[in-house]
């Protein structure tokens, strides 16, 4: 525990939803919900306007629609959010070499290690400067908590929401925590909270008064002892600059249970490709391939296969996932599939075998192509082009009207609102889904672009 509040916790305010509101002027000040839009989708983030209707993260999307039927429901744009997150993390890196990201929108910073703060006054000044820099760079707001420990800094940032700063002076921890609900402490979820409530403990002061022995009796040695220390306001965890990635995975929940074995196999292969893309993006390879299958009755099966060495080859991962699927009974239907890679390394053993094979091929000289194996004869007939899908919230660009975003689509039509960050709310137009002048677009920066203009493209006035 530190004698000065030099641990900072930053939490961006309703990050995904706020980014969408900043990018889409017509949504500012209105309820916005970001998440999976299918019947089994869940809320990723809700704007503060949507939260007034009781919508919150992890809520089933169907329930959110009942509570806020007039909200804007958008699918996530993770590439867009990741770009903003990188800008924010760069600003944090200017404060200190010790930055511990927790997610795209949340991180701890050790201000003392960066030499920018050694007491309450300098810590507050650094926190306020950070908030101003984030707003100027991204157009979004973040809440800052400052304290002598990570636990209290996170509690402070929650108290600061939205768009505020709260500093907890060291020495005031027990007084501050005492009257608060036990749920404010890390590791106390609904089940543990209910267990403590039945034992007559609803506030943090109740835990402190109960004593360590009683909490150990109720919750076990590890959990009970750590909870007692937190109830005293004690947390000596350091800010860790880098976290070792242990695994990379992707998964999809389907709106309707999958029964067709061929379709299930195709989905597994698609997930394997996505997983390898994420694996390569993190600069890793992996040795163990994991398949996750959640069946119609919510039972979840996990199967894994360990290779001779680490790989980031999509063919290898795809084939391994396919072999794992062969040993899984999918009778009755599948509601969720996932593919992951664990046992990560920062090199690829498969690359060594591939290089050796290439060297042998070069030494053997060119291979003559057989007349009987003509690629022209073996080429399959081209498949009919699939109908383009337009997801609500995604960026588009029209040859005449410029940049916009999808409001909705269906019955062969797509509705687009043409507006950009910094512009006034734009006009809405409807097109055929296969309109050749309409194409997927790239997100525009939230700040630093002249309103109404896109680099290389003029936006004509609406007739």
GROMACS .gro file of C-alpha atoms in nm:
model
  463
    1UNK     CA    1   0.000   0.000   0.000
    2UNK     CA    2   0.132   0.340  -0.097
    3UNK     CA    3   0.145   0.657   0.107
    4UNK     CA    4   0.044   0.862  -0.198
    5UNK     CA    5  -0.243   0.810  -0.449
    6UNK     CA    6  -0.010   0.739  -0.742
    7UNK     CA    7  -0.193   0.442  -0.895
    8UNK     CA    8  -0.434   0.556  -1.164
    9UNK     CA    9  -0.722   0.359  -1.309
   10UNK     CA   10  -0.878   0.478  -1.637
   11UNK     CA   11  -1.216   0.354  -1.755
   12UNK     CA   12  -1.358   0.498  -2.076
   13UNK     CA   13  -1.725   0.596  -2.040
   14UNK     CA   14  -1.967   0.352  -2.212
   15UNK     CA   15  -1.686   0.302  -2.461
   16UNK     CA   16  -1.843   0.117  -2.757
   17UNK     CA   17  -2.169   0.312  -2.740
   18UNK     CA   18  -1.993   0.646  -2.688
   19UNK     CA   19  -1.770   0.580  -2.989
   20UNK     CA   20  -2.077   0.508  -3.202
   21UNK     CA   21  -2.248   0.826  -3.083
   22UNK     CA   22  -1.937   1.029  -3.166
   23UNK     CA   23  -1.918   0.875  -3.512
   24UNK     CA   24  -2.290   0.916  -3.585
   25UNK     CA   25  -2.420   1.267  -3.505
   26UNK     CA   26  -2.786   1.160  -3.531
   27UNK     CA   27  -2.736   0.925  -3.230
   28UNK     CA   28  -2.592   1.179  -2.988
   29UNK     CA   29  -2.804   1.213  -2.677
   30UNK     CA   30  -3.013   0.910  -2.775
   31UNK     CA   31  -3.016   0.555  -2.633
   32UNK     CA   32  -2.764   0.332  -2.815
   33UNK     CA   33  -2.708  -0.039  -2.753
   34UNK     CA   34  -2.412  -0.228  -2.901
   35UNK     CA   35  -2.400  -0.608  -2.912
   36UNK     CA   36  -2.518  -0.920  -3.089
   37UNK     CA   37  -2.848  -0.850  -3.262
   38UNK     CA   38  -2.973  -1.208  -3.300
   39UNK     CA   39  -3.226  -1.372  -3.068
   40UNK     CA   40  -2.942  -1.504  -2.853
   41UNK     CA   41  -2.728  -1.192  -2.866
   42UNK     CA   42  -2.619  -1.007  -2.553
   43UNK     CA   43  -2.549  -0.641  -2.481
   44UNK     CA   44  -2.182  -0.545  -2.501
   45UNK     CA   45  -2.229  -0.179  -2.403
   46UNK     CA   46  -2.525   0.052  -2.348
   47UNK     CA   47  -2.507   0.430  -2.359
   48UNK     CA   48  -2.604   0.622  -2.047
   49UNK     CA   49  -2.929   0.719  -2.217
   50UNK     CA   50  -3.011   0.348  -2.263
   51UNK     CA   51  -2.911   0.267  -1.905
   52UNK     CA   52  -3.194   0.488  -1.782
   53UNK     CA   53  -3.428   0.221  -1.921
   54UNK     CA   54  -3.251  -0.052  -1.726
   55UNK     CA   55  -3.034  -0.180  -2.012
   56UNK     CA   56  -2.688  -0.296  -1.907
   57UNK     CA   57  -2.392  -0.503  -2.026
   58UNK     CA   58  -2.437  -0.882  -2.051
   59UNK     CA   59  -2.817  -0.847  -2.064
   60UNK     CA   60  -2.988  -1.063  -2.330
   61UNK     CA   61  -3.057  -0.846  -2.632
   62UNK     CA   62  -3.421  -0.956  -2.645
   63UNK     CA   63  -3.472  -0.822  -2.292
   64UNK     CA   64  -3.295  -0.497  -2.382
   65UNK     CA   65  -3.530  -0.447  -2.678
   66UNK     CA   66  -3.831  -0.487  -2.449
   67UNK     CA   67  -3.696  -0.227  -2.208
   68UNK     CA   68  -3.579   0.024  -2.470
   69UNK     CA   69  -3.769  -0.049  -2.794
   70UNK     CA   70  -3.678   0.286  -2.948
   71UNK     CA   71  -3.303   0.264  -2.893
   72UNK     CA   72  -3.056   0.228  -3.179
   73UNK     CA   73  -2.923  -0.131  -3.188
   74UNK     CA   74  -2.586  -0.171  -3.357
   75UNK     CA   75  -2.340  -0.454  -3.412
   76UNK     CA   76  -1.988  -0.395  -3.271
   77UNK     CA   77  -1.707  -0.255  -3.487
   78UNK     CA   78  -1.408  -0.395  -3.300
   79UNK     CA   79  -1.149  -0.270  -3.548
   80UNK     CA   80  -1.279   0.083  -3.497
   81UNK     CA   81  -1.276   0.051  -3.117
   82UNK     CA   82  -0.927  -0.101  -3.125
   83UNK     CA   83  -0.793   0.197  -3.317
   84UNK     CA   84  -0.930   0.437  -3.055
   85UNK     CA   85  -0.794   0.215  -2.777
   86UNK     CA   86  -0.446   0.233  -2.928
   87UNK     CA   87  -0.463   0.612  -2.916
   88UNK     CA   88  -0.564   0.603  -2.550
   89UNK     CA   89  -0.295   0.351  -2.457
   90UNK     CA   90  -0.034   0.568  -2.626
   91UNK     CA   91  -0.137   0.858  -2.404
   92UNK     CA   92  -0.110   0.634  -2.098
   93UNK     CA   93   0.236   0.526  -2.210
   94UNK     CA   94   0.350   0.888  -2.203
   95UNK     CA   95   0.266   0.900  -1.832
   96UNK     CA   96   0.455   0.588  -1.725
   97UNK     CA   97   0.638   0.280  -1.852
   98UNK     CA   98   0.413   0.072  -1.624
   99UNK     CA   99   0.073   0.051  -1.794
  100UNK     CA  100  -0.145  -0.256  -1.734
  101UNK     CA  101  -0.427  -0.279  -1.991
  102UNK     CA  102  -0.729  -0.477  -1.871
  103UNK     CA  103  -0.936  -0.440  -2.188
  104UNK     CA  104  -0.974  -0.204  -2.483
  105UNK     CA  105  -1.115   0.068  -2.258
  106UNK     CA  106  -0.959   0.010  -1.918
  107UNK     CA  107  -0.606   0.019  -1.770
  108UNK     CA  108  -0.398   0.078  -1.458
  109UNK     CA  109  -0.104   0.322  -1.463
  110UNK     CA  110   0.179   0.356  -1.209
  111UNK     CA  111   0.231   0.734  -1.202
  112UNK     CA  112   0.519   0.709  -0.956
  113UNK     CA  113   0.717   0.486  -1.194
  114UNK     CA  114   0.677   0.750  -1.464
  115UNK     CA  115   0.797   1.029  -1.238
  116UNK     CA  116   0.486   1.238  -1.300
  117UNK     CA  117   0.338   1.218  -0.948
  118UNK     CA  118   0.458   1.164  -0.593
  119UNK     CA  119   0.172   1.312  -0.392
  120UNK     CA  120  -0.200   1.382  -0.412
  121UNK     CA  121  -0.171   1.719  -0.583
  122UNK     CA  122   0.062   1.603  -0.862
  123UNK     CA  123  -0.145   1.284  -0.910
  124UNK     CA  124  -0.464   1.485  -0.951
  125UNK     CA  125  -0.292   1.717  -1.198
  126UNK     CA  126  -0.173   1.417  -1.404
  127UNK     CA  127  -0.520   1.265  -1.401
  128UNK     CA  128  -0.691   1.585  -1.516
  129UNK     CA  129  -0.432   1.634  -1.790
  130UNK     CA  130  -0.492   1.277  -1.910
  131UNK     CA  131  -0.867   1.334  -1.932
  132UNK     CA  132  -0.814   1.652  -2.137
  133UNK     CA  133  -0.570   1.475  -2.371
  134UNK     CA  134  -0.807   1.182  -2.427
  135UNK     CA  135  -1.092   1.417  -2.515
  136UNK     CA  136  -0.875   1.618  -2.753
  137UNK     CA  137  -0.731   1.307  -2.922
  138UNK     CA  138  -1.037   1.082  -2.947
  139UNK     CA  139  -1.338   1.305  -2.884
  140UNK     CA  140  -1.444   1.067  -2.604
  141UNK     CA  141  -1.447   1.094  -2.226
  142UNK     CA  142  -1.293   0.873  -1.963
  143UNK     CA  143  -1.324   0.851  -1.585
  144UNK     CA  144  -1.016   0.843  -1.365
  145UNK     CA  145  -0.962   0.697  -1.019
  146UNK     CA  146  -0.652   0.768  -0.810
  147UNK     CA  147  -0.552   0.582  -0.494
  148UNK     CA  148  -0.269   0.401  -0.319
  149UNK     CA  149  -0.377   0.059  -0.449
  150UNK     CA  150  -0.525  -0.095  -0.762
  151UNK     CA  151  -0.844  -0.204  -0.587
  152UNK     CA  152  -0.920   0.142  -0.455
  153UNK     CA  153  -0.821   0.316  -0.780
  154UNK     CA  154  -1.075   0.102  -0.965
  155UNK     CA  155  -1.343   0.176  -0.706
  156UNK     CA  156  -1.261   0.547  -0.739
  157UNK     CA  157  -1.299   0.546  -1.118
  158UNK     CA  158  -1.639   0.381  -1.080
  159UNK     CA  159  -1.740   0.657  -0.838
  160UNK     CA  160  -1.615   0.916  -1.090
  161UNK     CA  161  -1.840   0.800  -1.376
  162UNK     CA  162  -1.925   0.953  -1.608
  163UNK     CA  163  -1.650   1.191  -1.715
  164UNK     CA  164  -1.503   1.264  -1.373
  165UNK     CA  165  -1.207   1.213  -1.142
  166UNK     CA  166  -1.209   1.082  -0.784
  167UNK     CA  167  -0.901   1.066  -0.562
  168UNK     CA  168  -0.895   0.850  -0.248
  169UNK     CA  169  -0.639   0.973   0.001
  170UNK     CA  170  -0.437   0.691   0.163
  171UNK     CA  171  -0.551   0.641   0.522
  172UNK     CA  172  -0.920   0.694   0.444
  173UNK     CA  173  -0.978   0.350   0.290
  174UNK     CA  174  -1.169   0.183   0.574
  175UNK     CA  175  -1.390   0.485   0.633
  176UNK     CA  176  -1.474   0.501   0.264
  177UNK     CA  177  -1.536   0.128   0.215
  178UNK     CA  178  -1.723   0.056   0.538
  179UNK     CA  179  -2.080   0.150   0.439
  180UNK     CA  180  -2.054   0.017   0.082
  181UNK     CA  181  -2.204  -0.311  -0.039
  182UNK     CA  182  -1.983  -0.620  -0.030
  183UNK     CA  183  -2.037  -0.641  -0.408
  184UNK     CA  184  -1.797  -0.350  -0.455
  185UNK     CA  185  -1.501  -0.575  -0.369
  186UNK     CA  186  -1.325  -0.774  -0.643
  187UNK     CA  187  -1.427  -1.139  -0.648
  188UNK     CA  188  -1.766  -1.086  -0.484
  189UNK     CA  189  -2.023  -1.177  -0.748
  190UNK     CA  190  -2.393  -1.253  -0.715
  191UNK     CA  191  -2.342  -1.602  -0.568
  192UNK     CA  192  -2.083  -1.497  -0.309
  193UNK     CA  193  -2.282  -1.185  -0.227
  194UNK     CA  194  -2.593  -1.392  -0.159
  195UNK     CA  195  -2.393  -1.638   0.053
  196UNK     CA  196  -2.262  -1.350   0.264
  197UNK     CA  197  -2.607  -1.193   0.289
  198UNK     CA  198  -2.749  -1.513   0.434
  199UNK     CA  199  -2.469  -1.497   0.692
  200UNK     CA  200  -2.577  -1.143   0.784
  201UNK     CA  201  -2.300  -0.957   0.599
  202UNK     CA  202  -2.412  -0.696   0.348
  203UNK     CA  203  -2.155  -0.414   0.387
  204UNK     CA  204  -1.776  -0.408   0.380
  205UNK     CA  205  -1.770  -0.310   0.748
  206UNK     CA  206  -1.965  -0.628   0.825
  207UNK     CA  207  -1.682  -0.829   0.669
  208UNK     CA  208  -1.415  -0.644   0.864
  209UNK     CA  209  -1.604  -0.699   1.191
  210UNK     CA  210  -1.665  -1.068   1.120
  211UNK     CA  211  -1.293  -1.137   1.118
  212UNK     CA  212  -1.070  -1.352   0.901
  213UNK     CA  213  -1.154  -1.684   1.070
  214UNK     CA  214  -1.527  -1.645   1.004
  215UNK     CA  215  -1.473  -1.551   0.639
  216UNK     CA  216  -1.239  -1.848   0.591
  217UNK     CA  217  -1.502  -2.075   0.744
  218UNK     CA  218  -1.766  -1.940   0.505
  219UNK     CA  219  -1.564  -1.906   0.183
  220UNK     CA  220  -1.254  -2.120   0.217
  221UNK     CA  221  -0.893  -2.036   0.300
  222UNK     CA  222  -0.784  -1.847  -0.012
  223UNK     CA  223  -1.103  -1.652  -0.083
  224UNK     CA  224  -1.185  -1.578   0.280
  225UNK     CA  225  -0.837  -1.452   0.367
  226UNK     CA  226  -0.811  -1.228   0.060
  227UNK     CA  227  -1.159  -1.087   0.117
  228UNK     CA  228  -1.073  -0.998   0.476
  229UNK     CA  229  -0.764  -0.806   0.360
  230UNK     CA  230  -0.968  -0.619   0.097
  231UNK     CA  231  -1.229  -0.530   0.358
  232UNK     CA  232  -0.946  -0.359   0.549
  233UNK     CA  233  -0.865  -0.165   0.234
  234UNK     CA  234  -0.542  -0.362   0.184
  235UNK     CA  235  -0.420  -0.446  -0.166
  236UNK     CA  236  -0.049  -0.463  -0.249
  237UNK     CA  237  -0.073  -0.587  -0.609
  238UNK     CA  238   0.175  -0.403  -0.835
  239UNK     CA  239   0.093  -0.257  -1.175
  240UNK     CA  240   0.223  -0.513  -1.426
  241UNK     CA  241   0.327  -0.372  -1.762
  242UNK     CA  242   0.286  -0.692  -1.964
  243UNK     CA  243   0.054  -0.987  -1.922
  244UNK     CA  244   0.147  -1.317  -2.083
  245UNK     CA  245  -0.117  -1.428  -2.330
  246UNK     CA  246  -0.208  -1.788  -2.247
  247UNK     CA  247  -0.450  -1.861  -2.528
  248UNK     CA  248  -0.628  -1.716  -2.830
  249UNK     CA  249  -0.984  -1.816  -2.917
  250UNK     CA  250  -1.298  -1.718  -3.105
  251UNK     CA  251  -1.654  -1.843  -3.072
  252UNK     CA  252  -1.998  -1.783  -3.218
  253UNK     CA  253  -2.347  -1.833  -3.075
  254UNK     CA  254  -2.605  -1.913  -3.343
  255UNK     CA  255  -2.953  -1.767  -3.361
  256UNK     CA  256  -3.093  -2.110  -3.450
  257UNK     CA  257  -2.942  -2.443  -3.340
  258UNK     CA  258  -2.731  -2.604  -3.612
  259UNK     CA  259  -2.827  -2.962  -3.704
  260UNK     CA  260  -2.663  -3.012  -4.043
  261UNK     CA  261  -2.328  -3.182  -3.986
  262UNK     CA  262  -2.181  -3.029  -4.300
  263UNK     CA  263  -2.281  -2.679  -4.189
  264UNK     CA  264  -2.130  -2.742  -3.846
  265UNK     CA  265  -1.803  -2.849  -4.008
  266UNK     CA  266  -1.801  -2.537  -4.227
  267UNK     CA  267  -1.855  -2.314  -3.921
  268UNK     CA  268  -1.568  -2.486  -3.734
  269UNK     CA  269  -1.338  -2.426  -4.031
  270UNK     CA  270  -1.444  -2.062  -4.049
  271UNK     CA  271  -1.375  -2.017  -3.677
  272UNK     CA  272  -1.035  -2.182  -3.718
  273UNK     CA  273  -0.946  -1.926  -3.987
  274UNK     CA  274  -1.053  -1.638  -3.763
  275UNK     CA  275  -0.862  -1.783  -3.469
  276UNK     CA  276  -0.541  -1.806  -3.673
  277UNK     CA  277  -0.588  -1.447  -3.787
  278UNK     CA  278  -0.610  -1.336  -3.424
  279UNK     CA  279  -0.317  -1.562  -3.331
  280UNK     CA  280  -0.093  -1.411  -3.598
  281UNK     CA  281  -0.207  -1.062  -3.505
  282UNK     CA  282  -0.078  -1.119  -3.152
  283UNK     CA  283   0.258  -1.241  -3.285
  284UNK     CA  284   0.218  -1.593  -3.147
  285UNK     CA  285   0.193  -1.953  -3.256
  286UNK     CA  286   0.037  -2.233  -3.053
  287UNK     CA  287   0.068  -2.601  -2.986
  288UNK     CA  288  -0.271  -2.709  -2.854
  289UNK     CA  289  -0.588  -2.679  -3.062
  290UNK     CA  290  -0.913  -2.658  -2.863
  291UNK     CA  291  -1.269  -2.713  -2.985
  292UNK     CA  292  -1.566  -2.595  -2.780
  293UNK     CA  293  -1.920  -2.717  -2.852
  294UNK     CA  294  -2.230  -2.608  -2.660
  295UNK     CA  295  -2.524  -2.831  -2.745
  296UNK     CA  296  -2.898  -2.770  -2.755
  297UNK     CA  297  -2.936  -2.861  -2.386
  298UNK     CA  298  -2.663  -2.611  -2.280
  299UNK     CA  299  -2.416  -2.892  -2.204
  300UNK     CA  300  -2.069  -2.781  -2.311
  301UNK     CA  301  -1.800  -3.014  -2.444
  302UNK     CA  302  -1.434  -2.924  -2.484
  303UNK     CA  303  -1.189  -3.131  -2.686
  304UNK     CA  304  -0.819  -3.062  -2.748
  305UNK     CA  305  -0.527  -3.195  -2.952
  306UNK     CA  306  -0.161  -3.115  -2.891
  307UNK     CA  307   0.068  -3.093  -3.194
  308UNK     CA  308   0.439  -3.178  -3.217
  309UNK     CA  309   0.526  -2.812  -3.215
  310UNK     CA  310   0.368  -2.467  -3.224
  311UNK     CA  311   0.201  -2.351  -3.545
  312UNK     CA  312   0.014  -2.058  -3.693
  313UNK     CA  313  -0.073  -2.242  -4.015
  314UNK     CA  314  -0.448  -2.207  -4.087
  315UNK     CA  315  -0.453  -2.545  -4.264
  316UNK     CA  316  -0.303  -2.722  -3.963
  317UNK     CA  317  -0.544  -2.557  -3.718
  318UNK     CA  318  -0.842  -2.615  -3.943
  319UNK     CA  319  -0.764  -2.986  -3.990
  320UNK     CA  320  -0.701  -3.038  -3.619
  321UNK     CA  321  -1.032  -2.871  -3.529
  322UNK     CA  322  -1.206  -3.091  -3.787
  323UNK     CA  323  -1.058  -3.405  -3.631
  324UNK     CA  324  -1.177  -3.294  -3.289
  325UNK     CA  325  -1.527  -3.235  -3.425
  326UNK     CA  326  -1.543  -3.593  -3.553
  327UNK     CA  327  -1.538  -3.716  -3.194
  328UNK     CA  328  -1.827  -3.494  -3.079
  329UNK     CA  329  -2.192  -3.600  -3.091
  330UNK     CA  330  -2.394  -3.308  -3.231
  331UNK     CA  331  -2.726  -3.494  -3.241
  332UNK     CA  332  -3.002  -3.264  -3.125
  333UNK     CA  333  -2.834  -2.944  -3.240
  334UNK     CA  334  -2.549  -2.706  -3.159
  335UNK     CA  335  -2.600  -2.352  -3.027
  336UNK     CA  336  -2.235  -2.243  -2.987
  337UNK     CA  337  -1.902  -2.335  -3.146
  338UNK     CA  338  -1.555  -2.215  -3.057
  339UNK     CA  339  -1.198  -2.278  -3.170
  340UNK     CA  340  -0.893  -2.183  -2.966
  341UNK     CA  341  -0.517  -2.224  -2.958
  342UNK     CA  342  -0.318  -2.253  -2.634
  343UNK     CA  343   0.036  -2.343  -2.539
  344UNK     CA  344   0.151  -2.022  -2.708
  345UNK     CA  345   0.502  -1.941  -2.826
  346UNK     CA  346   0.659  -1.652  -3.016
  347UNK     CA  347   0.801  -1.875  -3.288
  348UNK     CA  348   0.658  -2.135  -3.526
  349UNK     CA  349   0.816  -2.477  -3.550
  350UNK     CA  350   0.609  -2.549  -3.860
  351UNK     CA  351   0.800  -2.272  -4.037
  352UNK     CA  352   1.121  -2.472  -4.005
  353UNK     CA  353   0.963  -2.775  -4.176
  354UNK     CA  354   0.819  -2.554  -4.450
  355UNK     CA  355   1.157  -2.393  -4.517
  356UNK     CA  356   1.323  -2.735  -4.537
  357UNK     CA  357   1.059  -2.857  -4.782
  358UNK     CA  358   1.105  -2.549  -5.000
  359UNK     CA  359   1.482  -2.600  -5.003
  360UNK     CA  360   1.439  -2.963  -5.112
  361UNK     CA  361   1.198  -2.859  -5.387
  362UNK     CA  362   1.443  -2.600  -5.521
  363UNK     CA  363   1.727  -2.855  -5.521
  364UNK     CA  364   1.516  -3.106  -5.716
  365UNK     CA  365   1.449  -2.855  -5.994
  366UNK     CA  366   1.119  -2.768  -6.167
  367UNK     CA  367   0.842  -3.027  -6.168
  368UNK     CA  368   0.673  -3.102  -6.501
  369UNK     CA  369   0.296  -3.068  -6.499
  370UNK     CA  370   0.100  -3.370  -6.618
  371UNK     CA  371  -0.126  -3.324  -6.920
  372UNK     CA  372  -0.395  -3.526  -6.742
  373UNK     CA  373  -0.401  -3.289  -6.445
  374UNK     CA  374  -0.484  -2.975  -6.638
  375UNK     CA  375  -0.608  -2.705  -6.400
  376UNK     CA  376  -0.848  -2.582  -6.668
  377UNK     CA  377  -1.024  -2.918  -6.678
  378UNK     CA  378  -1.038  -2.947  -6.299
  379UNK     CA  379  -1.166  -2.594  -6.236
  380UNK     CA  380  -1.516  -2.596  -6.085
  381UNK     CA  381  -1.792  -2.381  -6.225
  382UNK     CA  382  -1.810  -2.040  -6.056
  383UNK     CA  383  -2.073  -2.015  -5.784
  384UNK     CA  384  -2.347  -1.757  -5.803
  385UNK     CA  385  -2.259  -1.444  -5.605
  386UNK     CA  386  -2.417  -1.436  -5.259
  387UNK     CA  387  -2.640  -1.145  -5.163
  388UNK     CA  388  -2.444  -0.879  -4.979
  389UNK     CA  389  -2.524  -0.837  -4.611
  390UNK     CA  390  -2.532  -0.497  -4.446
  391UNK     CA  391  -2.507  -0.494  -4.065
  392UNK     CA  392  -2.662  -0.208  -3.864
  393UNK     CA  393  -2.397   0.043  -3.764
  394UNK     CA  394  -2.132  -0.055  -4.018
  395UNK     CA  395  -1.963   0.202  -4.240
  396UNK     CA  396  -2.045   0.233  -4.609
  397UNK     CA  397  -1.944   0.462  -4.893
  398UNK     CA  398  -2.158   0.565  -5.187
  399UNK     CA  399  -2.011   0.688  -5.514
  400UNK     CA  400  -2.243   0.991  -5.513
  401UNK     CA  401  -2.340   1.061  -5.151
  402UNK     CA  402  -2.010   0.977  -4.979
  403UNK     CA  403  -1.963   0.825  -4.634
  404UNK     CA  404  -2.247   0.694  -4.421
  405UNK     CA  405  -2.359   0.406  -4.204
  406UNK     CA  406  -2.618   0.132  -4.223
  407UNK     CA  407  -2.938   0.195  -4.029
  408UNK     CA  408  -3.100  -0.133  -4.130
  409UNK     CA  409  -3.161  -0.378  -4.412
  410UNK     CA  410  -3.414  -0.635  -4.527
  411UNK     CA  411  -3.635  -0.743  -4.818
  412UNK     CA  412  -3.353  -0.670  -5.062
  413UNK     CA  413  -3.309  -0.310  -4.943
  414UNK     CA  414  -3.053  -0.130  -4.726
  415UNK     CA  415  -3.114   0.203  -4.551
  416UNK     CA  416  -2.816   0.434  -4.508
  417UNK     CA  417  -2.777   0.758  -4.316
  418UNK     CA  418  -2.515   0.984  -4.472
  419UNK     CA  419  -2.329   1.170  -4.198
  420UNK     CA  420  -1.979   1.189  -4.051
  421UNK     CA  421  -1.813   1.281  -3.721
  422UNK     CA  422  -1.837   1.656  -3.678
  423UNK     CA  423  -2.120   1.701  -3.927
  424UNK     CA  424  -2.485   1.776  -3.863
  425UNK     CA  425  -2.726   1.479  -3.854
  426UNK     CA  426  -2.749   1.351  -4.210
  427UNK     CA  427  -3.012   1.246  -4.462
  428UNK     CA  428  -3.142   0.889  -4.494
  429UNK     CA  429  -3.161   0.706  -4.826
  430UNK     CA  430  -3.256   0.353  -4.930
  431UNK     CA  431  -3.084   0.138  -5.194
  432UNK     CA  432  -3.095  -0.213  -5.332
  433UNK     CA  433  -2.860  -0.438  -5.137
  434UNK     CA  434  -2.660  -0.505  -5.456
  435UNK     CA  435  -2.639  -0.142  -5.567
  436UNK     CA  436  -2.300  -0.122  -5.747
  437UNK     CA  437  -2.240   0.234  -5.623
  438UNK     CA  438  -2.262   0.126  -5.257
  439UNK     CA  439  -1.969  -0.048  -5.089
  440UNK     CA  440  -1.833  -0.121  -4.744
  441UNK     CA  441  -1.641   0.174  -4.602
  442UNK     CA  442  -1.370   0.241  -4.348
  443UNK     CA  443  -1.434   0.419  -4.015
  444UNK     CA  444  -1.350   0.790  -4.017
  445UNK     CA  445  -1.144   0.948  -3.736
  446UNK     CA  446  -1.359   1.102  -3.465
  447UNK     CA  447  -1.146   1.417  -3.455
  448UNK     CA  448  -0.913   1.594  -3.693
  449UNK     CA  449  -1.125   1.569  -4.011
  450UNK     CA  450  -1.300   1.874  -4.156
  451UNK     CA  451  -1.677   1.827  -4.116
  452UNK     CA  452  -1.847   1.708  -4.433
  453UNK     CA  453  -1.529   1.590  -4.602
  454UNK     CA  454  -1.356   1.257  -4.639
  455UNK     CA  455  -0.997   1.246  -4.760
  456UNK     CA  456  -1.011   1.218  -5.136
  457UNK     CA  457  -1.390   1.250  -5.156
  458UNK     CA  458  -1.618   1.552  -5.165
  459UNK     CA  459  -1.967   1.520  -5.025
  460UNK     CA  460  -2.215   1.691  -5.255
  461UNK     CA  461  -2.511   1.873  -5.109
  462UNK     CA  462  -2.829   1.668  -5.073
  463UNK     CA  463  -3.087   1.755  -5.338
   0.00000   0.00000   0.00000
